[in-house]
Structures are given as C-alpha cells and as structure tokens.
Coordinates of C-alpha atoms and ligand atoms in Angstrom, one line a residue:
M1 CA 154.7 109.4 74.1
A2 CA 151.7 109.6 76.2
I3 CA 148.7 111.2 74.6
Q4 CA 148.0 114.7 75.8
I5 CA 144.8 116.5 76.7
P6 CA 143.5 118.7 74.0
R7 CA 144.5 122.4 74.1
G8 CA 142.2 124.6 76.0
T9 CA 140.6 121.8 78.0
Q10 CA 141.3 120.6 81.6
D11 CA 140.8 117.6 83.8
I12 CA 139.1 118.3 87.0
L13 CA 140.6 116.0 89.5
P14 CA 139.6 114.9 93.0
G15 CA 140.6 117.7 95.3
T16 CA 139.3 120.3 92.8
V17 CA 136.2 118.7 91.7
E18 CA 134.8 119.3 95.2
K19 CA 135.0 123.1 94.4
W20 CA 132.8 122.5 91.3
Q21 CA 130.3 120.4 93.2
Y22 CA 130.1 123.1 95.8
I23 CA 129.5 125.9 93.3
E24 CA 126.9 123.8 91.3
A25 CA 125.0 123.0 94.5
K26 CA 125.0 126.8 95.4
A27 CA 123.8 127.7 91.9
K28 CA 121.0 125.0 92.1
E29 CA 120.0 126.3 95.5
I30 CA 119.6 129.9 94.4
C31 CA 117.6 128.8 91.3
E32 CA 115.3 127.0 93.5
L33 CA 114.7 130.2 95.6
Y34 CA 114.1 132.2 92.4
N35 CA 111.9 129.5 91.0
Y36 CA 114.1 128.6 88.0
K37 CA 113.8 124.9 86.9
E38 CA 116.6 122.9 85.4
I39 CA 116.7 122.1 81.7
R40 CA 119.2 119.7 80.0
T41 CA 119.7 120.1 76.2
P42 CA 122.0 118.2 73.8
I43 CA 125.7 119.1 73.6
F44 CA 125.5 119.3 69.9
E45 CA 122.8 121.0 67.8
S46 CA 122.1 121.8 64.1
T47 CA 124.7 124.3 63.0
E48 CA 121.8 126.3 61.6
L49 CA 120.6 127.0 65.1
F50 CA 123.7 129.0 66.0
L51 CA 124.0 130.7 62.5
R52 CA 120.5 132.1 63.0
G53 CA 120.4 132.4 66.7
V54 CA 123.8 133.7 67.7
G55 CA 124.3 135.5 64.4
D56 CA 126.5 134.7 61.4
T57 CA 128.6 137.8 61.8
T58 CA 129.7 137.1 65.4
D59 CA 133.1 135.9 66.2
V60 CA 131.6 132.9 68.0
V61 CA 130.0 131.7 64.7
Q62 CA 132.6 132.8 62.3
K63 CA 135.7 131.6 64.1
E64 CA 134.9 129.6 67.2
M65 CA 132.5 126.8 66.4
Y66 CA 133.3 123.2 66.5
T67 CA 131.3 122.2 63.5
F68 CA 131.4 118.7 61.9
E69 CA 129.3 116.6 59.5
D70 CA 127.9 113.4 60.9
R71 CA 127.7 110.2 58.9
G72 CA 124.3 111.3 57.6
G73 CA 125.8 114.4 56.1
R74 CA 124.1 116.8 58.6
S75 CA 126.0 119.8 59.8
L76 CA 126.2 119.7 63.5
T77 CA 128.0 122.1 66.0
L78 CA 129.1 121.5 69.6
R79 CA 127.2 124.2 71.5
P80 CA 129.2 127.4 72.0
E81 CA 126.6 128.7 74.5
G82 CA 123.3 127.8 75.9
T83 CA 120.6 130.4 75.1
A84 CA 119.9 129.3 71.5
S85 CA 119.5 125.7 72.7
V86 CA 117.0 126.7 75.4
A87 CA 115.1 128.8 72.9
R88 CA 115.0 125.9 70.5
S89 CA 113.8 123.6 73.2
Y90 CA 111.2 126.2 74.3
V91 CA 109.9 126.2 70.7
N92 CA 110.1 122.4 70.1
N93 CA 108.4 121.6 73.3
K94 CA 105.8 124.3 73.0
M95 CA 106.6 125.7 76.4
F96 CA 105.0 128.9 75.2
G97 CA 101.7 127.1 75.6
S98 CA 102.1 126.5 79.3
P99 CA 99.9 128.6 81.5
T100 CA 102.8 129.3 83.8
Q101 CA 104.7 132.2 82.2
P102 CA 107.4 133.3 82.2
T103 CA 109.2 130.1 81.6
K104 CA 112.1 130.2 83.9
L105 CA 115.0 127.7 83.2
Y106 CA 118.5 127.1 84.2
Y107 CA 121.4 124.9 83.0
I108 CA 124.9 123.8 83.9
G109 CA 126.9 122.3 81.1
Q110 CA 129.9 122.1 78.9
M111 CA 130.3 124.7 76.1
F112 CA 132.8 124.7 73.3
R113 CA 134.5 127.6 71.6
Y114 CA 137.7 127.4 69.4
E115 CA 139.3 130.4 71.1
R116 CA 142.9 131.1 71.8
P117 CA 143.4 129.5 75.2
Q118 CA 144.7 131.7 78.0
A119 CA 143.8 132.4 81.6
G120 CA 140.1 132.4 81.9
R121 CA 139.6 131.3 78.4
F122 CA 139.1 127.7 77.5
R123 CA 138.0 125.7 74.5
Q124 CA 135.7 123.6 76.7
F125 CA 134.2 125.3 79.6
V126 CA 131.2 125.0 81.9
Q127 CA 128.4 127.6 81.9
F128 CA 125.8 128.0 84.5
G129 CA 123.0 130.1 82.9
I130 CA 119.4 131.0 83.5
E131 CA 116.8 132.1 81.0
A132 CA 113.4 133.6 81.5
L133 CA 111.2 133.5 78.5
G134 CA 107.8 135.1 78.0
S135 CA 107.9 138.4 79.9
N136 CA 108.6 141.9 78.9
D137 CA 108.4 143.2 82.5
P138 CA 111.6 145.1 83.4
S139 CA 111.5 143.6 86.9
I140 CA 112.6 140.4 85.5
D141 CA 115.7 142.0 84.0
A142 CA 116.5 143.2 87.5
E143 CA 115.7 139.7 89.0
V144 CA 118.1 138.0 86.5
I145 CA 120.9 140.4 87.4
A146 CA 120.1 140.1 91.2
L147 CA 120.3 136.3 90.9
A148 CA 123.8 136.5 89.4
V149 CA 124.9 139.0 92.1
E150 CA 123.4 137.0 95.0
L151 CA 125.1 133.8 93.8
Y152 CA 128.4 135.5 93.6
K153 CA 128.0 136.9 97.1
S154 CA 126.8 133.7 98.6
L155 CA 130.1 132.3 97.3
G156 CA 132.0 135.0 99.2
L157 CA 132.9 137.3 96.3
N158 CA 132.8 141.0 97.1
N159 CA 135.0 142.6 94.5
L160 CA 132.3 142.9 91.8
K161 CA 131.2 145.5 89.3
V162 CA 127.9 145.3 87.4
V163 CA 128.0 147.1 84.1
I164 CA 124.8 147.7 82.2
N165 CA 123.7 149.1 78.9
S166 CA 120.6 149.2 76.6
L167 CA 120.8 148.2 73.1
G168 CA 117.2 149.5 72.5
D169 CA 114.5 147.9 70.5
K170 CA 114.5 147.3 66.7
E171 CA 113.8 150.9 65.8
S172 CA 116.5 152.3 68.1
R173 CA 119.0 149.7 66.9
Q174 CA 118.2 150.6 63.3
A175 CA 118.9 154.2 63.9
H176 CA 122.1 153.4 65.8
R177 CA 123.1 151.1 62.9
D178 CA 122.8 153.9 60.3
A179 CA 124.8 156.2 62.5
L180 CA 127.6 153.6 62.9
I181 CA 127.7 153.1 59.1
N182 CA 128.1 156.8 58.6
H183 CA 130.7 157.0 61.2
F184 CA 133.0 154.1 60.0
Q185 CA 132.4 154.1 56.3
P186 CA 134.7 156.9 55.2
R187 CA 137.7 155.2 56.9
I188 CA 136.6 151.6 56.8
N189 CA 139.7 150.6 54.8
E190 CA 141.8 151.3 58.0
F191 CA 140.0 148.4 59.7
C192 CA 140.5 144.6 59.5
G193 CA 138.9 142.5 56.9
D194 CA 136.3 141.2 59.2
C195 CA 135.2 144.8 60.2
Q196 CA 135.0 145.8 56.5
G197 CA 132.7 142.8 55.9
R198 CA 130.7 143.8 59.1
L199 CA 130.1 147.4 58.0
E200 CA 126.9 146.7 56.0
K201 CA 125.9 143.4 57.5
N202 CA 126.2 144.3 61.2
P203 CA 128.3 147.4 62.2
L204 CA 127.5 146.9 65.9
R205 CA 130.0 144.0 65.7
I206 CA 132.8 146.4 64.8
L207 CA 132.6 147.8 68.3
D208 CA 133.7 144.4 69.8
C209 CA 136.5 143.7 67.4
K210 CA 139.6 142.6 69.2
K211 CA 142.0 143.6 66.4
D212 CA 140.8 147.2 65.9
R213 CA 139.8 148.0 69.5
D214 CA 142.4 150.9 69.7
H215 CA 141.5 152.6 66.4
E216 CA 140.6 156.3 67.1
L217 CA 137.2 155.9 65.5
M218 CA 136.2 153.4 68.2
A219 CA 136.3 155.9 70.9
T220 CA 134.3 158.4 69.1
A221 CA 131.7 155.9 67.7
P222 CA 128.0 156.9 68.2
S223 CA 126.7 155.7 71.4
I224 CA 123.5 153.5 71.3
L225 CA 122.1 155.6 74.3
D226 CA 121.8 158.5 72.1
Y227 CA 119.6 156.6 69.7
L228 CA 117.2 155.0 72.1
N229 CA 113.6 155.8 71.2
E230 CA 111.2 156.9 74.1
E231 CA 110.0 153.3 74.6
S232 CA 113.5 152.0 75.0
K233 CA 114.6 154.8 77.3
V234 CA 111.5 154.2 79.5
Y235 CA 112.3 150.5 79.7
F236 CA 116.0 151.0 80.4
D237 CA 115.1 153.6 83.1
K238 CA 112.8 151.0 84.9
V239 CA 115.4 148.3 84.8
V240 CA 118.0 150.5 86.6
A241 CA 115.4 151.9 89.0
Y242 CA 114.7 148.3 90.0
L243 CA 118.3 147.6 90.4
S244 CA 118.5 150.6 92.8
T245 CA 115.4 149.3 94.7
L246 CA 117.2 146.0 95.1
G247 CA 120.4 147.8 96.3
I248 CA 122.5 146.6 93.4
Q249 CA 125.2 149.1 92.4
Y250 CA 125.8 149.4 88.7
E251 CA 127.7 151.4 86.1
I252 CA 126.2 152.3 82.7
D253 CA 128.6 151.6 79.9
P254 CA 127.3 152.7 76.5
N255 CA 130.1 150.7 74.9
L256 CA 128.9 147.4 76.2
V257 CA 127.5 145.7 73.1
R258 CA 128.2 142.0 74.0
G259 CA 129.5 139.5 71.4
L260 CA 126.3 137.8 70.4
D261 CA 123.7 139.1 67.9
Y262 CA 120.4 138.4 69.7
Y263 CA 120.3 141.2 72.2
Y264 CA 117.8 144.0 72.5
H265 CA 117.2 146.3 75.4
T266 CA 119.1 145.3 78.5
A267 CA 122.7 144.0 78.1
F268 CA 124.9 143.5 81.2
E269 CA 128.2 142.1 82.5
I270 CA 129.6 141.4 85.8
M271 CA 133.3 141.9 86.3
S272 CA 135.8 141.1 88.9
T273 CA 137.6 144.1 90.4
S274 CA 140.1 142.0 92.3
E275 CA 143.7 143.0 91.7
G276 CA 145.8 140.6 89.7
F277 CA 142.7 138.8 88.5
G278 CA 144.2 138.9 85.0
A279 CA 143.3 140.4 81.6
I280 CA 139.9 138.9 81.2
T281 CA 137.7 140.4 84.0
T282 CA 134.3 139.5 82.8
L283 CA 132.8 136.9 85.0
C284 CA 129.2 136.8 83.6
G285 CA 127.3 138.2 80.7
G286 CA 123.7 138.4 79.7
G287 CA 120.8 140.4 78.4
R288 CA 117.5 140.6 76.7
Y289 CA 116.9 138.7 73.5
N290 CA 113.4 139.6 72.3
G291 CA 113.9 138.5 68.7
L292 CA 115.6 135.1 69.3
V293 CA 112.6 132.7 69.7
Q294 CA 111.0 134.1 66.5
E295 CA 114.3 134.0 64.6
I296 CA 114.5 130.3 65.1
G297 CA 110.9 129.6 64.1
G298 CA 108.8 130.1 67.3
P299 CA 106.1 132.7 68.2
E300 CA 107.3 136.2 69.1
T301 CA 108.5 135.8 72.6
P302 CA 110.6 138.1 74.8
G303 CA 113.5 136.5 76.8
I304 CA 116.3 137.4 79.2
G305 CA 119.1 135.5 80.8
F306 CA 122.8 135.3 81.7
A307 CA 125.5 132.7 81.7
L308 CA 128.8 132.5 83.7
S309 CA 131.5 130.1 83.5
I310 CA 132.5 128.1 86.6
E311 CA 136.2 128.3 85.5
R312 CA 136.2 132.1 85.9
L313 CA 134.1 132.0 89.0
I314 CA 136.7 129.7 90.6
S315 CA 139.5 132.1 89.5
A316 CA 137.7 135.0 91.1
M317 CA 137.2 133.1 94.3
E318 CA 140.8 132.2 94.3
A319 CA 141.8 135.9 93.6
E320 CA 139.7 136.9 96.6
N321 CA 141.2 134.1 98.8
V322 CA 137.7 132.6 99.4
K323 CA 138.0 129.4 101.5
F324 CA 135.8 126.6 100.3
P325 CA 133.8 125.3 103.3
F326 CA 134.3 121.6 102.9
E327 CA 136.6 119.2 104.6
D328 CA 138.5 116.5 102.8
S329 CA 138.2 113.8 105.5
I330 CA 136.7 110.6 106.2
D331 CA 134.9 109.3 109.3
C332 CA 136.5 106.0 109.9
Y333 CA 139.4 103.8 108.8
V334 CA 139.3 100.1 109.5
V335 CA 142.7 98.7 110.5
A336 CA 142.6 95.0 110.4
L337 CA 145.5 92.5 111.1
G338 CA 145.5 88.8 110.1
D339 CA 143.6 86.9 107.6
K340 CA 140.4 86.3 109.5
A341 CA 140.3 90.1 110.7
K342 CA 140.8 91.1 107.1
E343 CA 137.9 89.0 105.9
T344 CA 135.7 90.4 108.7
A345 CA 136.7 93.9 107.8
V346 CA 134.9 93.6 104.5
K347 CA 131.6 93.2 106.2
L348 CA 132.3 95.7 108.9
L349 CA 133.1 98.3 106.3
F350 CA 129.9 97.5 104.5
D351 CA 127.9 97.9 107.6
L352 CA 129.6 101.2 108.5
R353 CA 128.7 102.6 105.1
K354 CA 125.2 101.4 105.3
A355 CA 124.9 103.3 108.5
G356 CA 126.0 106.5 106.7
I357 CA 129.6 106.6 107.9
V358 CA 132.2 107.4 105.4
A359 CA 134.6 104.6 105.8
E360 CA 137.7 103.0 104.2
K361 CA 140.1 100.2 104.7
D362 CA 143.4 98.9 103.2
Y363 CA 143.4 96.9 99.9
Q364 CA 147.0 96.4 99.6
D365 CA 148.0 94.0 102.3
K366 CA 149.7 96.7 104.3
K367 CA 151.3 96.2 107.7
M368 CA 149.7 97.9 110.7
K369 CA 151.9 101.0 110.7
A370 CA 151.2 101.6 107.0
Q371 CA 147.5 101.3 107.6
F372 CA 147.7 103.9 110.3
K373 CA 149.6 106.1 107.9
A374 CA 146.9 105.7 105.3
A375 CA 144.2 106.6 107.9
D376 CA 146.2 109.7 108.6
R377 CA 146.5 110.6 105.0
L378 CA 142.8 110.3 104.6
Q379 CA 142.3 112.4 107.7
A380 CA 140.2 109.6 109.3
K381 CA 138.5 110.9 112.5
Y382 CA 138.4 107.4 113.9
T383 CA 140.1 104.1 113.4
I384 CA 138.6 100.7 114.3
V385 CA 141.5 98.4 115.0
F386 CA 141.4 94.6 115.4
G387 CA 143.4 91.4 114.8
D388 CA 142.5 87.9 114.8
D389 CA 143.0 87.7 118.6
E390 CA 140.5 90.6 119.3
L391 CA 138.1 89.0 116.8
E392 CA 138.1 85.8 119.0
K393 CA 137.4 87.9 122.0
G394 CA 134.6 89.8 120.1
V395 CA 136.1 93.2 120.7
V396 CA 137.7 96.0 118.7
S397 CA 139.7 99.0 119.7
I398 CA 138.4 102.4 118.6
K399 CA 140.8 105.2 118.4
E400 CA 139.9 108.9 118.1
M401 CA 142.8 110.2 115.9
E402 CA 142.8 113.8 117.0
T403 CA 143.0 113.1 120.7
G404 CA 144.7 109.7 120.5
E405 CA 142.1 108.5 123.0
Q406 CA 141.5 104.7 122.6
Q407 CA 138.6 102.6 123.9
E408 CA 137.7 98.9 123.7
V409 CA 134.2 98.2 122.3
A410 CA 132.3 95.0 121.6
F411 CA 132.6 94.1 118.0
E412 CA 128.8 94.2 117.4
D413 CA 128.6 97.8 119.0
A414 CA 131.3 99.3 116.8
V415 CA 129.0 100.7 114.1
A416 CA 126.6 102.2 116.7
F417 CA 129.6 103.6 118.7
I418 CA 130.9 105.5 115.6
T419 CA 127.4 106.5 114.6
A420 CA 126.8 108.1 118.1
K421 CA 130.1 109.9 117.9
K422 CA 129.4 111.2 114.5
S423 CA 125.9 112.5 115.4
G424 CA 127.5 114.0 118.6
E425 CA 129.9 116.0 116.4
R426 CA 127.1 117.6 114.4
Ligands
HAM501 P1 128.9 135.1 76.6 O1 129.3 136.4 77.1 O2 129.4 134.6 75.3 O3 127.3 135.0 76.8 O4 129.4 134.1 77.8 C1 129.0 134.2 79.1 C2 130.1 133.8 80.1 O5 130.6 132.6 79.8 C3 131.2 134.7 80.0 O6 131.0 135.9 80.8 C4 132.3 133.9 80.6 O7 132.1 133.7 82.1 C5 131.9 132.5 80.1 N1 132.8 132.3 79.0 C6 132.7 132.5 77.7 N2 133.6 132.0 76.9 C7 134.5 131.4 77.7 C8 135.6 130.7 77.5 N3 136.1 130.5 76.3 N4 136.3 130.1 78.6 C9 135.7 130.3 79.8 N5 134.6 131.0 80.1 C10 133.9 131.5 79.1 C11 126.6 133.8 76.5 O8 127.1 132.8 76.3 C12 125.1 134.0 76.5 N6 124.5 132.9 76.1 C13 124.7 134.5 77.8 C14 123.2 134.8 77.9 C15 122.3 134.0 78.5 N7 122.6 135.8 77.4 C16 121.4 135.7 77.6 N8 121.1 134.5 78.2

C-alpha cells in the first residue's frame, strides 16, 4: 500500500501553491509599508522555551507539542507558535541593544500542534505573524491590529469582526485570579481533571477549556474588565480610542482570554463572519506579552504581536468567493517537427526564457496535433511552429492562440517578435 501523508498535514500542489505565494507576497508587502523586517528562526527549539514562554498549563504545551529527544539527549520541540522563538532570538541576539526600538519583526513559517484535525485545524500549518518588541505605547497595539485588518482587506475579505479585551497588568491579573478561584473552588469537582489542576496554578485557563465550556459557572465567571486597575483601564481606553481613530470597528469581549499564558493588557482576535465558514471562525489572534522576554531570561521588555494561519485565510477567501488575481498561462509554446527542428527548439526555448518569456516545448516526441493540444492545455498565448523545411528557409510561423492569427517571421526575429507582443500586452 502506498504510504499516506500524516494526519492533519497537507500537500500544497501546483495550482494551489500560487494562492499561497500570492498571500505571502501581500503579507511581505504590508510589512514593508509598516516597517516590519523578516526574521527566520529554527523550526525546533528547546522544549524549555515553550514550557516557560507559552506556559505549562496551556493546552498547547500540555497536549499539543511534538516533543522529542535528540541523539544527544536534549529535549526539543517542533515550534507550536512563533512568538516565544522571536523573543528568544531577541534576547540571544541582544536586539534590545539596538538604538532602533521598537524592534519590529515578521515571520512566515510552519508551526506544529498535535490537535484533532478538522476544518481549519491542522497539525502542521503556516503562520504569518508580526511582533513589535520594546514599546509600551498603546498606538503600537492599534498599529498591530490595523496591519492585520489591512492585510485581510487587501486580500478582498470584508466579513470580519475584530474582538478585543484587556487582561490587565500583573496586579489586575492577580486580583482577577483570586476572584476566579473563589468563583470556581466550591464546585470545582464538577469540572474536568485538567480544570481541577488549573484552579490553583492558572484559573484563567479554565475559561478556555473546550470540555467544560457549557458549565453554568462559565457564563457567570468574574470578568477581567471588573478587575482592571486604573493604569490598565487607561491603557485599554487608549488602545480602543486609537482603533476608532483608524476607523477600525471592534467589539469588546470580556471572555476573550486567548490560549497562551504570556498575555497582559491587550488581547484580540479577528473572526470571519461569513456564513458557512465552519465552526472555527477565528482567523487571527494576538496581544501584548509584557512578561515574556523576562520569563525566558532577557531584560524586562514589552511586546505585542499577532499570528494568523494561511490555511484559515484561504478558507475565508473561498467563503467570500474572492478571486485570486493570477492567471495560469504561459507566453509561448514551441511546436517543432522533425529531428533538426527539435534540436533547434532547445536553443530557441533557452533564448526565449533568457528574454523573460515564459516558454515551454514538448519533451515526449509528440505529433504536431498533440503538441498544439499541450500548448492549449498550458494556455499558451503564442505558439512558434517550424519543421525542418521552414528551418532551411530560415522562417517560423507564429500563431496567436486566441485569435488564430498566424504570421511568418524570420527565425532570428522570433524572440524579438514575441518580446514586442508581450510588452504590448502590458
Ligand atoms: P494562536 O491563537 O495560538 O496565537 O494562533 C494564532 C492563529 O494561528 C490562529 O488564530 C489561527 O489562525 C492559527 N492557528 C492556530 N492553530 C492552528 C491550527 N491547528 N491549524 C490552523 N491554524 C491554526 C499564537 O500562536 C500567538 N503566537 C499569536 C501572537 C503573536 N501573539 C502575540 N504575538
């Protein structure tokens, strides 16, 4: 039996890969506009990074990591997300020492989570993410959200909802934590084993438990917004005021707690509101992680960012029937008949490509009719046709496929002829 692809992964084949390339190009383009620079970090990291960075009571760390020991006995993990790696790199490379702050970075790469595969949820997926480290200015929170919204819009998405919340600073989070413990403790035995373990360690995590989400105590749980201290409130107010200035509509959801432990202050998600998009509507998630850099051994540094998966982005584009603006066609197909002509076609093809013309020929010794069929299948705009006889006369016949118009051209002028046609098209 043929070996099958691992569950929760997918091959991205020609015909689809162009969508990915298009989206990646758009993401890079917008990062350039907002002055975020690309960073590439390893696909595996020390397991310790995610235990400390993402948090050892999160589902991601407890249940979803691909962790293995290498031959040297080190525990390594395929990255489940990009923020911890960026923070590690920021510390290791002493980026905090650069006079240009905040440090604004972006990444596009594979992430790995051992989740139950379903629509929009893969075990290997590609995240595009940005991180801005070194600023506590609420305008950068708004900038990060704006970049995500603008990217979606530039890709033709309109059915979007921005949901935002504040998790407050350390003091606010502590007050909320105490309130959560008081709320859940009397009936914690009605909750799953994971939640029971989380009660003392990290009660906030109970709020995003997938198993107990319908328990009546969930709906009445104390809201973080009631526990924000003055400073956190002022910060949050400024962030949402900036969003309004930028014309970004948002909803405040006090239940938005996010699934990773490093968040303080701003937390946000962008959802698709398209009908029939499926159960998982979150396209993008992010927030502020002011404790993370210190947690992994660096100096106290604030940070904010988001990540989105290209898989979910493509599904959202499909749900909104967005047309991808690329054509799957070639400029020119060389149809050659006879031994001499076929040999000559090799050099002609090379010269066409050198001139920037997307060109192809037959490699399977096909008859003329089959070669024309192949040219049609590739949606060639022009064919250059010649046999041994034409070659002797030093001419080729060039056919414009759409109109059927045919013209005889001197062999040595063929490349220039197609080049002129191509530039005329633009
Ligand atoms: P996250 O919410 O875990 O946050 O993931 C961000 C996005 O990655 C999700 O909104 C979704 O688009 C995508 N995603 C997550 N898991 C899967 C999956 N199994 N299959 C397909 N797509 C998935 C983070 O990862 C944070 N690092 C975001 C961040 C950056 N916060 C601050 N900076």
